[in-house]
CSV table of C-alpha atoms and ligand atoms in Angstrom, one decimal:
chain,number,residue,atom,x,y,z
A,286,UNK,CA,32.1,185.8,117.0
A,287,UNK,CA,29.5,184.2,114.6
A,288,UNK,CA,29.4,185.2,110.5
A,289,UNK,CA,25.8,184.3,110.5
A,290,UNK,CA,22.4,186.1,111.4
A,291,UNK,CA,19.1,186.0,110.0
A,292,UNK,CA,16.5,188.6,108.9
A,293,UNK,CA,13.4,188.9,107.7
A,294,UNK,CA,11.4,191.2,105.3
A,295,UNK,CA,8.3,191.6,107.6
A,296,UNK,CA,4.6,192.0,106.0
A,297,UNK,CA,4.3,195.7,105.7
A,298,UNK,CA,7.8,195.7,103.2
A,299,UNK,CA,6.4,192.7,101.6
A,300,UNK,CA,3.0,195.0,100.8
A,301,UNK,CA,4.4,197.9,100.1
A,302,UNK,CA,6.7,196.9,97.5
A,303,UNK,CA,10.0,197.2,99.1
A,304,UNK,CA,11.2,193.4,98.9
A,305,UNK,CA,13.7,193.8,95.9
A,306,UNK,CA,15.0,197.5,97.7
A,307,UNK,CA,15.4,195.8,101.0
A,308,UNK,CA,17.2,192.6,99.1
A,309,UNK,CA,19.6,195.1,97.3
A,310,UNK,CA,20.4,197.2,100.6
A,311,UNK,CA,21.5,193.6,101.9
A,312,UNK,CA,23.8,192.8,98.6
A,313,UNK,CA,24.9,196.8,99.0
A,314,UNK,CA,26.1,196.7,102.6
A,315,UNK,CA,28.4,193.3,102.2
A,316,UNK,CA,26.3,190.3,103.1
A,317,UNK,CA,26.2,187.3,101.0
A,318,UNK,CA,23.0,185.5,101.3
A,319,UNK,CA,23.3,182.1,102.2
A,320,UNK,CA,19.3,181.6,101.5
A,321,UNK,CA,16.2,183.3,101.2
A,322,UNK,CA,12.8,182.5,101.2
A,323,UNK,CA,9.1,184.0,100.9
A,324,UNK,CA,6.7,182.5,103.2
A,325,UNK,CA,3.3,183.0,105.1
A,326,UNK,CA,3.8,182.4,109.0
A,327,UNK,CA,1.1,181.1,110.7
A,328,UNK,CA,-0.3,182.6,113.9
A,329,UNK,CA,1.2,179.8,116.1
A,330,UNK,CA,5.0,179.7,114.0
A,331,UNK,CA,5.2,183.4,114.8
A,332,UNK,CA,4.0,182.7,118.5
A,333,UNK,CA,7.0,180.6,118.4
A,334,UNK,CA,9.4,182.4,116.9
A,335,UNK,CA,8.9,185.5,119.0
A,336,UNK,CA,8.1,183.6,122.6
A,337,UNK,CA,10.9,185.4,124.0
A,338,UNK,CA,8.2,188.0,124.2
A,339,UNK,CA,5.0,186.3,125.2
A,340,UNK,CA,4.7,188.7,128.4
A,341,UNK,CA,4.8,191.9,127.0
A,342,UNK,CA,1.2,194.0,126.0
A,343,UNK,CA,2.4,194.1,122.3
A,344,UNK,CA,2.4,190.4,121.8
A,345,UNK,CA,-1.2,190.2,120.1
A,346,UNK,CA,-0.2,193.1,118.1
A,347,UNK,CA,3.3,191.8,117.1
A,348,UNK,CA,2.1,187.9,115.8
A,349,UNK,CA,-1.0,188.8,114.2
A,350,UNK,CA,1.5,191.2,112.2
A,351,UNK,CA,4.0,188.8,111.3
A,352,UNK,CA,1.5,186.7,110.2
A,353,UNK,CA,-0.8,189.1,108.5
A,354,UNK,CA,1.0,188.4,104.9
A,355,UNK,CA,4.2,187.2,103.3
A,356,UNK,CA,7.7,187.7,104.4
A,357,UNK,CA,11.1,187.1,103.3
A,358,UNK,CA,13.4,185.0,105.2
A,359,UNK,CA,17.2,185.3,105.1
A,360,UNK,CA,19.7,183.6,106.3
A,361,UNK,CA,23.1,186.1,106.3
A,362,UNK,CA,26.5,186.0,106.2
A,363,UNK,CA,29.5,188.6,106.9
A,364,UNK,CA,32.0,189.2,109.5
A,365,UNK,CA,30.0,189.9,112.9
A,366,UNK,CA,27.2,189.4,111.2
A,367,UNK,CA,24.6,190.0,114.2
A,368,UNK,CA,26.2,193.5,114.7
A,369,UNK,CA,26.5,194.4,111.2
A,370,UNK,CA,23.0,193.4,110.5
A,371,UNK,CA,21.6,195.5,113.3
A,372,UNK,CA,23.9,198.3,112.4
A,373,UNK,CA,22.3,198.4,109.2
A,374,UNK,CA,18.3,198.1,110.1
A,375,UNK,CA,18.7,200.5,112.7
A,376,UNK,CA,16.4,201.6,115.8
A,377,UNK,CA,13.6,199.6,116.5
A,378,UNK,CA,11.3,202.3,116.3
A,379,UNK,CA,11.9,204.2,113.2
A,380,UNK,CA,11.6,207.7,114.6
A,381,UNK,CA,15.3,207.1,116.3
A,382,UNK,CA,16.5,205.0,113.8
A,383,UNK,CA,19.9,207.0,112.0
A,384,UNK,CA,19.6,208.0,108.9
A,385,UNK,CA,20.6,205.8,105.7
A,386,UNK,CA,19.5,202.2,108.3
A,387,UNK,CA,16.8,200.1,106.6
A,388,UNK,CA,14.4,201.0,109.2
A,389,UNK,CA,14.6,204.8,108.7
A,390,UNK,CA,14.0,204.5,105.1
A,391,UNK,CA,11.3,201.9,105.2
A,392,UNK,CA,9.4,201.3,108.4
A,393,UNK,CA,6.1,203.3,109.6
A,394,UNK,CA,5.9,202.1,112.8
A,395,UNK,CA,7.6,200.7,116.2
A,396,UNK,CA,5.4,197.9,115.5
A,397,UNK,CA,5.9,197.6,111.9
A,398,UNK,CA,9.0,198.5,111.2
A,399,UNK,CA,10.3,196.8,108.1
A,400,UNK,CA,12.6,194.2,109.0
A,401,UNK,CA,13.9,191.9,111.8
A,402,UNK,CA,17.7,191.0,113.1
A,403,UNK,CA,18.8,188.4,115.3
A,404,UNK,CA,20.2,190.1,118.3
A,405,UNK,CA,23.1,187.2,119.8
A,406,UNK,CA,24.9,184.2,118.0
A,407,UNK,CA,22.9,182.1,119.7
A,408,UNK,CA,20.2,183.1,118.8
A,409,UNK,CA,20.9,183.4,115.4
A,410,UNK,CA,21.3,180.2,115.0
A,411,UNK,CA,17.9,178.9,116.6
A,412,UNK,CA,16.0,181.5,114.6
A,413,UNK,CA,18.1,180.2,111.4
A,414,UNK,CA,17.1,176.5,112.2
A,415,UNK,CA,13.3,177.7,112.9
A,416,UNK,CA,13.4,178.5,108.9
A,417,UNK,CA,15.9,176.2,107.1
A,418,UNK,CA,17.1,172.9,107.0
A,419,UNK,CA,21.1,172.7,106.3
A,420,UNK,CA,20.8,171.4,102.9
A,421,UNK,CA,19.0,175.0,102.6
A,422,UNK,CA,21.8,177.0,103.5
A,423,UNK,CA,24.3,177.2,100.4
A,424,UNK,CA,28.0,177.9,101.3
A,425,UNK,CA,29.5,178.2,98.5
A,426,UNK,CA,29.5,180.1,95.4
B,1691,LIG,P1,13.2,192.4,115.9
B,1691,LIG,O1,13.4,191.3,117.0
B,1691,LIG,O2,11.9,192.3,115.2
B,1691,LIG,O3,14.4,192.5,115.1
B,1691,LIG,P2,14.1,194.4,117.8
B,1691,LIG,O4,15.1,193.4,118.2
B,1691,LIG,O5,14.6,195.7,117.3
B,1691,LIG,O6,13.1,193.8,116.7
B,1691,LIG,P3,12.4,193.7,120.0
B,1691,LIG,O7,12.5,194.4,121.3
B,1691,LIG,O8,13.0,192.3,119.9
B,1691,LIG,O9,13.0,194.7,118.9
B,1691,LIG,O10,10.9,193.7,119.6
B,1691,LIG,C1,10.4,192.7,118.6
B,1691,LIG,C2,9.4,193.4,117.7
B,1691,LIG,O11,8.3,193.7,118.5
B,1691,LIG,C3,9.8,194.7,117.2
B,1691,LIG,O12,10.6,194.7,116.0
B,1691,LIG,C4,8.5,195.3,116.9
B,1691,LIG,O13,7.9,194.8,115.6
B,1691,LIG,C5,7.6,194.9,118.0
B,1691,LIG,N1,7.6,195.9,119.1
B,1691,LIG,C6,8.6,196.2,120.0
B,1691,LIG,N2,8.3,197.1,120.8
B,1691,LIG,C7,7.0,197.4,120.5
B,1691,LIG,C8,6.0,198.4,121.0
B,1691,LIG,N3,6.3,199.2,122.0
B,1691,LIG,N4,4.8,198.4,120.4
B,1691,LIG,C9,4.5,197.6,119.4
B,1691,LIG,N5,5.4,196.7,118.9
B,1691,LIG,C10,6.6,196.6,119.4
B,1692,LIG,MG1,14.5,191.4,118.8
């Protein structure tokens, strides 16, 4: 089992204000964050980044999103990380998301709903080296 995912603050978070909350949830619920940065993805980086989903109808929808303004990229740490960090964003539509999960208190939509989370080790750790080189990641202190 892998201590490492990685999330993002999407563009509706980053506009409404809810970075630093989000950031604090993360701190709050036991991750230490190994690095974190804002960025603006381009349509074709977030093409990339969410290929796994090129077929489905929401694809348009979902990239011109994620690269509609800036978001914050983390890269996570914890025990079970992956679980934990879904655990803790909740459904991904908000409406059946439980209550206290990131998502509940912070998304509007199935489509823009606040945050994402890696969803196996592996590929945690392709979506962790799509953001970061490994003199980003800091390990200790
Ligand atoms: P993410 O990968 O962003 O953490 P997820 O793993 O909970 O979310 P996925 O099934 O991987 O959900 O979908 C990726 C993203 O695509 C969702 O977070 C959401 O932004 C968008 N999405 C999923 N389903 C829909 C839908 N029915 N309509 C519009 N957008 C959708
Ligand atoms: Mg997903």
């Amino acid at each position: 089992m892998s201590n490492r995912t990685f999330a993002i603050i999407k563009p509706d978070a980053v506009r409404n204000g809810d970075t630093g909350k989000i950031y604090d949830r993360i701190l709050k619920s036991g991750f230490n964050i190994l690095s974190a940065k804002l960025i603006k993805l381009t349509l074709s980086q977030a093409e990339g980044f969410y290929a796994v989903h090129s077929e489905r109808p929401f694809f348009g929808e979902l990239t011109e999103f994620m690269s509609s303004g800036k978001c914050m990229v983390l890269a996570l740490e914890k025990d079970n990380a992956v679980l934990e960090w879904r655990k803790t964003i909740g459904a991904t539509n908000p409406i059946e998301a439980d209550e206290g999960t990131i998502r509940k208190d912070f998304a509007t939509s199935v489509g823009e709903n606040a945050v994402h989370g890696s969803d196996s080790d592996e590929n945690a750790t392709i979506e962790i080296s799509y953001f970061f080189t490994g003199s980003e990641i800091i390990q200790n202190s």
